[in-house]
Amino acid sequence: MTQTFPLAEVARILGVPAARVRALVDAGVCQPVVVGEKLEFTFQDLVKLRAAKGVQDAEPSSPRGPMPAVQPVTSLVSSGRKTTVQEVRTTWSESGQGLLFGGDDVVTGKDAVEDVGEALSLVERRALKQAEHAQEQREEALGLFEQALAMETEDPAGAVDAYRRALELDPNLSDVYVNLGRMAHQAGRVADAVKLYEKALSITEDDPVAHYNVALALEDRRNVAAAVTHYQRAVELDPRFGDAHYNLARLYERTGQRGKALQHLLICKRLQDGKA
């Protein structure tokens, strides 16, 4: 049996209204046990709720990517006034009261409740520090991206190096893979270009430019069917993508689908005339 805490007690520990705790639960921060119509929370739920509350309260001014996941802890251990977070095992006494064992310390469930706010504050600070560090890395990566973009014409090798350093800081910058793919394609390394575009799409599937670029590379590899699929996806995501419409028309004409070819040519014309 796992010791749990009622909603009112959790709200008191976190220092927030019960409605905000419910909102965090609805957002998927944790999954408390439902007993009748009441919610019961574990220590792990408390850790997640307090960390999520701290990240919400911090509200970075201009986040440019997803907030890093908070690293959970297994349990909370209290030793006197100094509270530490470490992995422990839980057992139960004959009376049913929870006992936490961590090193030589034994803390009853009641004592842990009294110190849980202090321990959760430690988790919150660690979570915020991780979020701030990740944001700093992303900002540095974006700076390297801008540098690389400016260097592409005059110093392609330097641009590639800057793009790679940006990825070391933030592997989820899909635009970096798009630009590296374009440079590989321009250098005649079509297979490498396709792999880089596919990597970009694995991160950001709804990028019409990445779909368009991989379609161009697939055309060069004579994979017309796959190229058509990516052009179609590009115009679904951006109906005003004239070049993608034109290339679809061209490939449909080549494969004898003249009705579809005409459809996309008419869209191109309306876009050129400013009527679409």
Coordinates of C-alpha atoms in Angstrom, one line a residue:
M1 CA 0.0 0.0 0.0
T2 CA 1.3 3.5 -0.9
Q3 CA 0.7 6.4 1.4
T4 CA -1.3 9.1 -0.3
F5 CA -2.5 12.7 0.5
P6 CA -5.9 14.3 -0.1
L7 CA -6.3 17.2 -2.5
A8 CA -6.7 19.8 0.3
E9 CA -3.4 18.7 1.9
V10 CA -1.6 18.8 -1.4
A11 CA -2.9 22.3 -2.1
R12 CA -1.8 23.4 1.4
I13 CA 1.8 22.0 0.9
L14 CA 2.1 23.7 -2.6
G15 CA 0.6 26.9 -1.4
V16 CA -1.9 27.1 -4.2
P17 CA -5.7 26.8 -4.5
A18 CA -7.1 23.3 -5.0
A19 CA -8.4 24.4 -8.4
R20 CA -4.8 25.0 -9.6
V21 CA -3.8 21.5 -8.5
R22 CA -6.7 20.1 -10.5
A23 CA -5.6 22.1 -13.5
L24 CA -2.1 20.6 -13.3
V25 CA -3.6 17.2 -13.0
D26 CA -5.8 17.9 -16.1
A27 CA -2.7 19.0 -17.9
G28 CA -1.2 15.5 -17.4
V29 CA 1.5 16.5 -14.8
C30 CA 0.6 13.4 -12.7
Q31 CA -2.1 10.8 -12.3
P32 CA -3.5 10.7 -8.8
V33 CA -5.6 7.8 -7.5
V34 CA -9.4 8.5 -7.7
V35 CA -11.2 7.3 -4.6
G36 CA -14.9 7.8 -5.0
E37 CA -15.0 11.4 -6.1
K38 CA -11.8 12.4 -4.3
L39 CA -8.2 12.6 -5.5
E40 CA -5.4 11.0 -3.6
F41 CA -1.7 11.9 -4.3
T42 CA 1.5 10.0 -3.7
F43 CA 4.9 11.6 -2.8
Q44 CA 5.9 11.2 -6.4
D45 CA 2.8 13.2 -7.5
L46 CA 3.8 15.9 -5.0
V47 CA 7.3 16.1 -6.6
K48 CA 5.9 16.4 -10.1
L49 CA 3.2 19.0 -9.1
R50 CA 5.7 21.2 -7.2
A51 CA 8.2 21.1 -10.1
A52 CA 5.5 21.9 -12.7
K53 CA 4.2 24.7 -10.6
G54 CA 7.6 26.2 -10.4
V55 CA 8.2 26.0 -14.1
Q56 CA 4.8 27.7 -14.7
D57 CA 5.5 30.4 -12.2
A58 CA 8.9 31.2 -13.8
E59 CA 7.3 31.9 -17.3
P60 CA 10.4 32.5 -19.4
S61 CA 9.9 35.7 -21.5
S62 CA 10.4 34.2 -24.9
P63 CA 10.7 30.4 -24.9
R64 CA 11.9 29.1 -28.3
G65 CA 11.3 25.4 -27.8
P66 CA 9.7 22.8 -25.6
M67 CA 10.5 23.0 -21.9
P68 CA 12.8 20.2 -20.9
A69 CA 11.2 17.4 -18.9
V70 CA 11.7 17.6 -15.1
Q71 CA 13.9 14.7 -13.9
P72 CA 11.8 12.9 -11.3
V73 CA 13.1 11.6 -8.0
T74 CA 12.1 8.3 -6.4
S75 CA 11.3 9.5 -2.9
L76 CA 11.9 12.2 -0.3
V77 CA 14.2 11.6 2.7
S78 CA 14.4 14.0 5.7
S79 CA 17.3 14.0 8.1
G80 CA 16.8 16.6 10.8
R81 CA 16.5 20.1 9.3
K82 CA 18.4 19.2 6.2
T83 CA 16.2 17.6 3.6
T84 CA 17.8 15.6 0.7
V85 CA 16.5 14.0 -2.4
Q86 CA 17.7 10.6 -3.2
E87 CA 16.6 7.2 -4.3
V88 CA 15.2 5.1 -1.4
R89 CA 13.0 2.1 -0.9
T90 CA 9.7 2.1 0.9
T91 CA 8.4 -0.5 3.3
W92 CA 5.5 -0.6 5.8
S93 CA 5.3 -1.3 9.5
E94 CA 2.9 -3.7 11.0
S95 CA 0.6 -0.7 11.8
G96 CA 0.5 0.2 8.2
Q97 CA 2.5 3.5 8.6
G98 CA 5.0 4.2 5.8
L99 CA 8.7 4.1 6.6
L100 CA 11.3 5.6 4.3
F101 CA 14.8 4.2 4.4
G102 CA 17.7 6.2 3.1
G103 CA 21.2 5.4 4.4
D104 CA 20.9 5.2 8.2
D105 CA 17.9 7.5 8.4
V106 CA 14.4 6.2 9.1
V107 CA 11.6 8.8 8.6
T108 CA 8.0 8.1 9.4
G109 CA 5.3 9.2 6.9
K110 CA 4.1 11.9 9.3
D111 CA 7.6 13.5 9.6
A112 CA 8.0 13.3 5.8
V113 CA 4.7 15.2 5.4
E114 CA 6.1 18.0 7.5
D115 CA 9.3 18.3 5.5
V116 CA 7.9 17.6 2.0
G117 CA 7.5 21.3 1.2
E118 CA 11.2 21.9 1.8
A119 CA 12.2 18.9 -0.2
L120 CA 9.9 19.8 -3.1
S121 CA 11.4 23.3 -3.1
L122 CA 14.8 21.7 -3.8
V123 CA 13.3 19.7 -6.7
E124 CA 11.7 22.9 -8.0
R125 CA 15.0 24.8 -7.9
R126 CA 16.7 22.0 -9.7
A127 CA 14.0 21.9 -12.4
L128 CA 14.2 25.7 -12.9
K129 CA 18.0 25.5 -13.1
Q130 CA 17.7 22.8 -15.8
A131 CA 15.2 24.8 -17.7
E132 CA 17.3 28.0 -17.6
H133 CA 20.4 26.0 -18.7
A134 CA 18.5 24.5 -21.6
Q135 CA 17.2 27.9 -22.7
E136 CA 20.7 29.4 -22.6
Q137 CA 21.9 26.5 -24.8
R138 CA 19.1 27.0 -27.2
E139 CA 19.8 30.7 -27.5
E140 CA 23.5 30.0 -28.2
A141 CA 22.5 27.4 -30.8
L142 CA 20.2 29.9 -32.5
G143 CA 23.1 32.4 -32.6
L144 CA 25.3 29.8 -34.3
F145 CA 22.5 29.0 -36.7
E146 CA 22.4 32.7 -37.8
Q147 CA 26.2 32.8 -38.1
A148 CA 26.2 29.7 -40.2
L149 CA 23.5 31.0 -42.5
A150 CA 25.5 34.2 -43.2
M151 CA 28.6 32.1 -43.9
E152 CA 27.2 29.7 -46.4
T153 CA 28.2 31.5 -49.5
E154 CA 31.7 32.8 -48.5
D155 CA 32.8 29.9 -46.2
P156 CA 30.7 26.7 -46.7
A157 CA 33.0 24.6 -44.5
G158 CA 32.8 27.1 -41.7
A159 CA 29.0 27.2 -42.1
V160 CA 28.8 23.4 -41.8
D161 CA 31.0 23.5 -38.7
A162 CA 28.8 26.2 -37.1
Y163 CA 25.6 24.2 -37.9
R164 CA 27.1 21.1 -36.3
R165 CA 28.1 23.1 -33.2
A166 CA 24.5 24.4 -33.0
L167 CA 23.2 20.8 -33.1
E168 CA 25.6 19.8 -30.3
L169 CA 23.9 22.5 -28.1
D170 CA 20.3 21.7 -29.4
P171 CA 19.8 18.5 -31.4
N172 CA 16.2 19.4 -32.1
L173 CA 16.8 22.5 -34.3
S174 CA 15.2 21.1 -37.4
D175 CA 16.1 24.1 -39.5
V176 CA 19.7 23.2 -39.1
Y177 CA 19.1 19.8 -40.7
V178 CA 17.1 21.5 -43.5
N179 CA 20.0 23.8 -44.3
L180 CA 22.6 21.0 -44.0
G181 CA 20.5 19.0 -46.4
R182 CA 20.3 21.8 -48.9
M183 CA 24.1 22.2 -48.8
A184 CA 24.6 18.5 -49.3
H185 CA 22.1 18.5 -52.2
Q186 CA 23.9 21.5 -53.8
A187 CA 27.2 19.6 -53.4
G188 CA 25.8 16.6 -55.3
R189 CA 25.4 14.3 -52.2
V190 CA 21.7 13.6 -52.8
A191 CA 21.5 10.5 -50.5
D192 CA 22.9 12.5 -47.6
A193 CA 20.5 15.3 -48.4
V194 CA 17.5 13.0 -48.2
K195 CA 18.7 11.6 -44.8
L196 CA 19.1 15.1 -43.4
Y197 CA 15.7 16.3 -44.6
E198 CA 14.1 13.2 -43.1
K199 CA 15.8 13.9 -39.8
A200 CA 14.4 17.4 -39.9
L201 CA 10.9 16.0 -40.6
S202 CA 11.3 13.5 -37.7
I203 CA 11.6 16.6 -35.4
T204 CA 9.1 18.9 -37.2
E205 CA 6.8 17.0 -39.4
D206 CA 4.7 20.0 -40.3
D207 CA 7.5 22.0 -42.0
P208 CA 6.5 22.6 -45.7
V209 CA 10.0 23.7 -46.7
A210 CA 11.5 20.4 -45.5
H211 CA 8.8 18.5 -47.4
Y212 CA 9.5 20.5 -50.5
N213 CA 13.3 20.1 -50.3
V214 CA 13.1 16.3 -49.7
A215 CA 10.8 16.1 -52.7
L216 CA 13.4 17.8 -54.9
A217 CA 16.1 15.4 -53.7
L218 CA 13.8 12.4 -54.3
E219 CA 13.1 13.6 -57.8
D220 CA 16.9 13.6 -58.4
R221 CA 16.9 10.0 -57.2
R222 CA 14.0 9.2 -59.6
N223 CA 11.6 8.4 -56.8
V224 CA 8.7 10.3 -58.4
A225 CA 5.9 8.7 -56.2
A226 CA 7.7 9.7 -53.0
A227 CA 8.4 13.2 -54.3
V228 CA 4.7 13.7 -55.2
T229 CA 3.8 12.6 -51.6
H230 CA 6.1 15.2 -50.1
Y231 CA 5.0 18.0 -52.5
Q232 CA 1.4 17.2 -51.6
R233 CA 2.2 17.5 -48.0
A234 CA 3.9 20.8 -48.6
V235 CA 0.9 22.3 -50.2
E236 CA -1.4 20.9 -47.5
L237 CA 0.7 22.7 -44.9
D238 CA 1.1 25.8 -47.0
P239 CA -1.6 26.2 -49.7
R240 CA 0.2 29.3 -51.1
F241 CA 3.4 27.4 -51.8
G242 CA 3.5 28.2 -55.5
D243 CA 6.7 26.3 -56.3
A244 CA 5.3 23.1 -54.8
H245 CA 2.1 23.5 -56.8
Y246 CA 4.1 24.0 -60.0
N247 CA 6.3 20.9 -59.3
L248 CA 3.2 18.8 -58.6
A249 CA 1.7 19.9 -61.9
R250 CA 4.9 19.0 -63.7
L251 CA 5.0 15.5 -62.2
Y252 CA 1.3 14.9 -62.7
E253 CA 1.7 15.9 -66.4
R254 CA 4.7 13.5 -66.6
T255 CA 2.7 10.6 -65.2
G256 CA -0.4 11.3 -67.4
Q257 CA -2.6 12.7 -64.7
R258 CA -3.6 15.8 -66.7
G259 CA -6.6 16.8 -64.6
K260 CA -4.5 17.1 -61.4
A261 CA -1.8 18.8 -63.4
L262 CA -4.2 21.4 -64.6
Q263 CA -5.6 21.9 -61.1
H264 CA -2.2 22.8 -59.7
L265 CA -1.3 25.0 -62.7
L266 CA -4.4 27.0 -62.1
I267 CA -3.5 27.5 -58.5
C268 CA -0.1 28.7 -59.5
K269 CA -1.6 31.2 -61.9
R270 CA -4.0 32.5 -59.2
L271 CA -1.0 32.9 -56.8
Q272 CA 1.0 34.7 -59.4
D273 CA -1.9 37.0 -60.2
G274 CA -2.4 37.7 -56.5
K275 CA -5.9 36.2 -56.6
A276 CA -5.4 33.2 -54.3

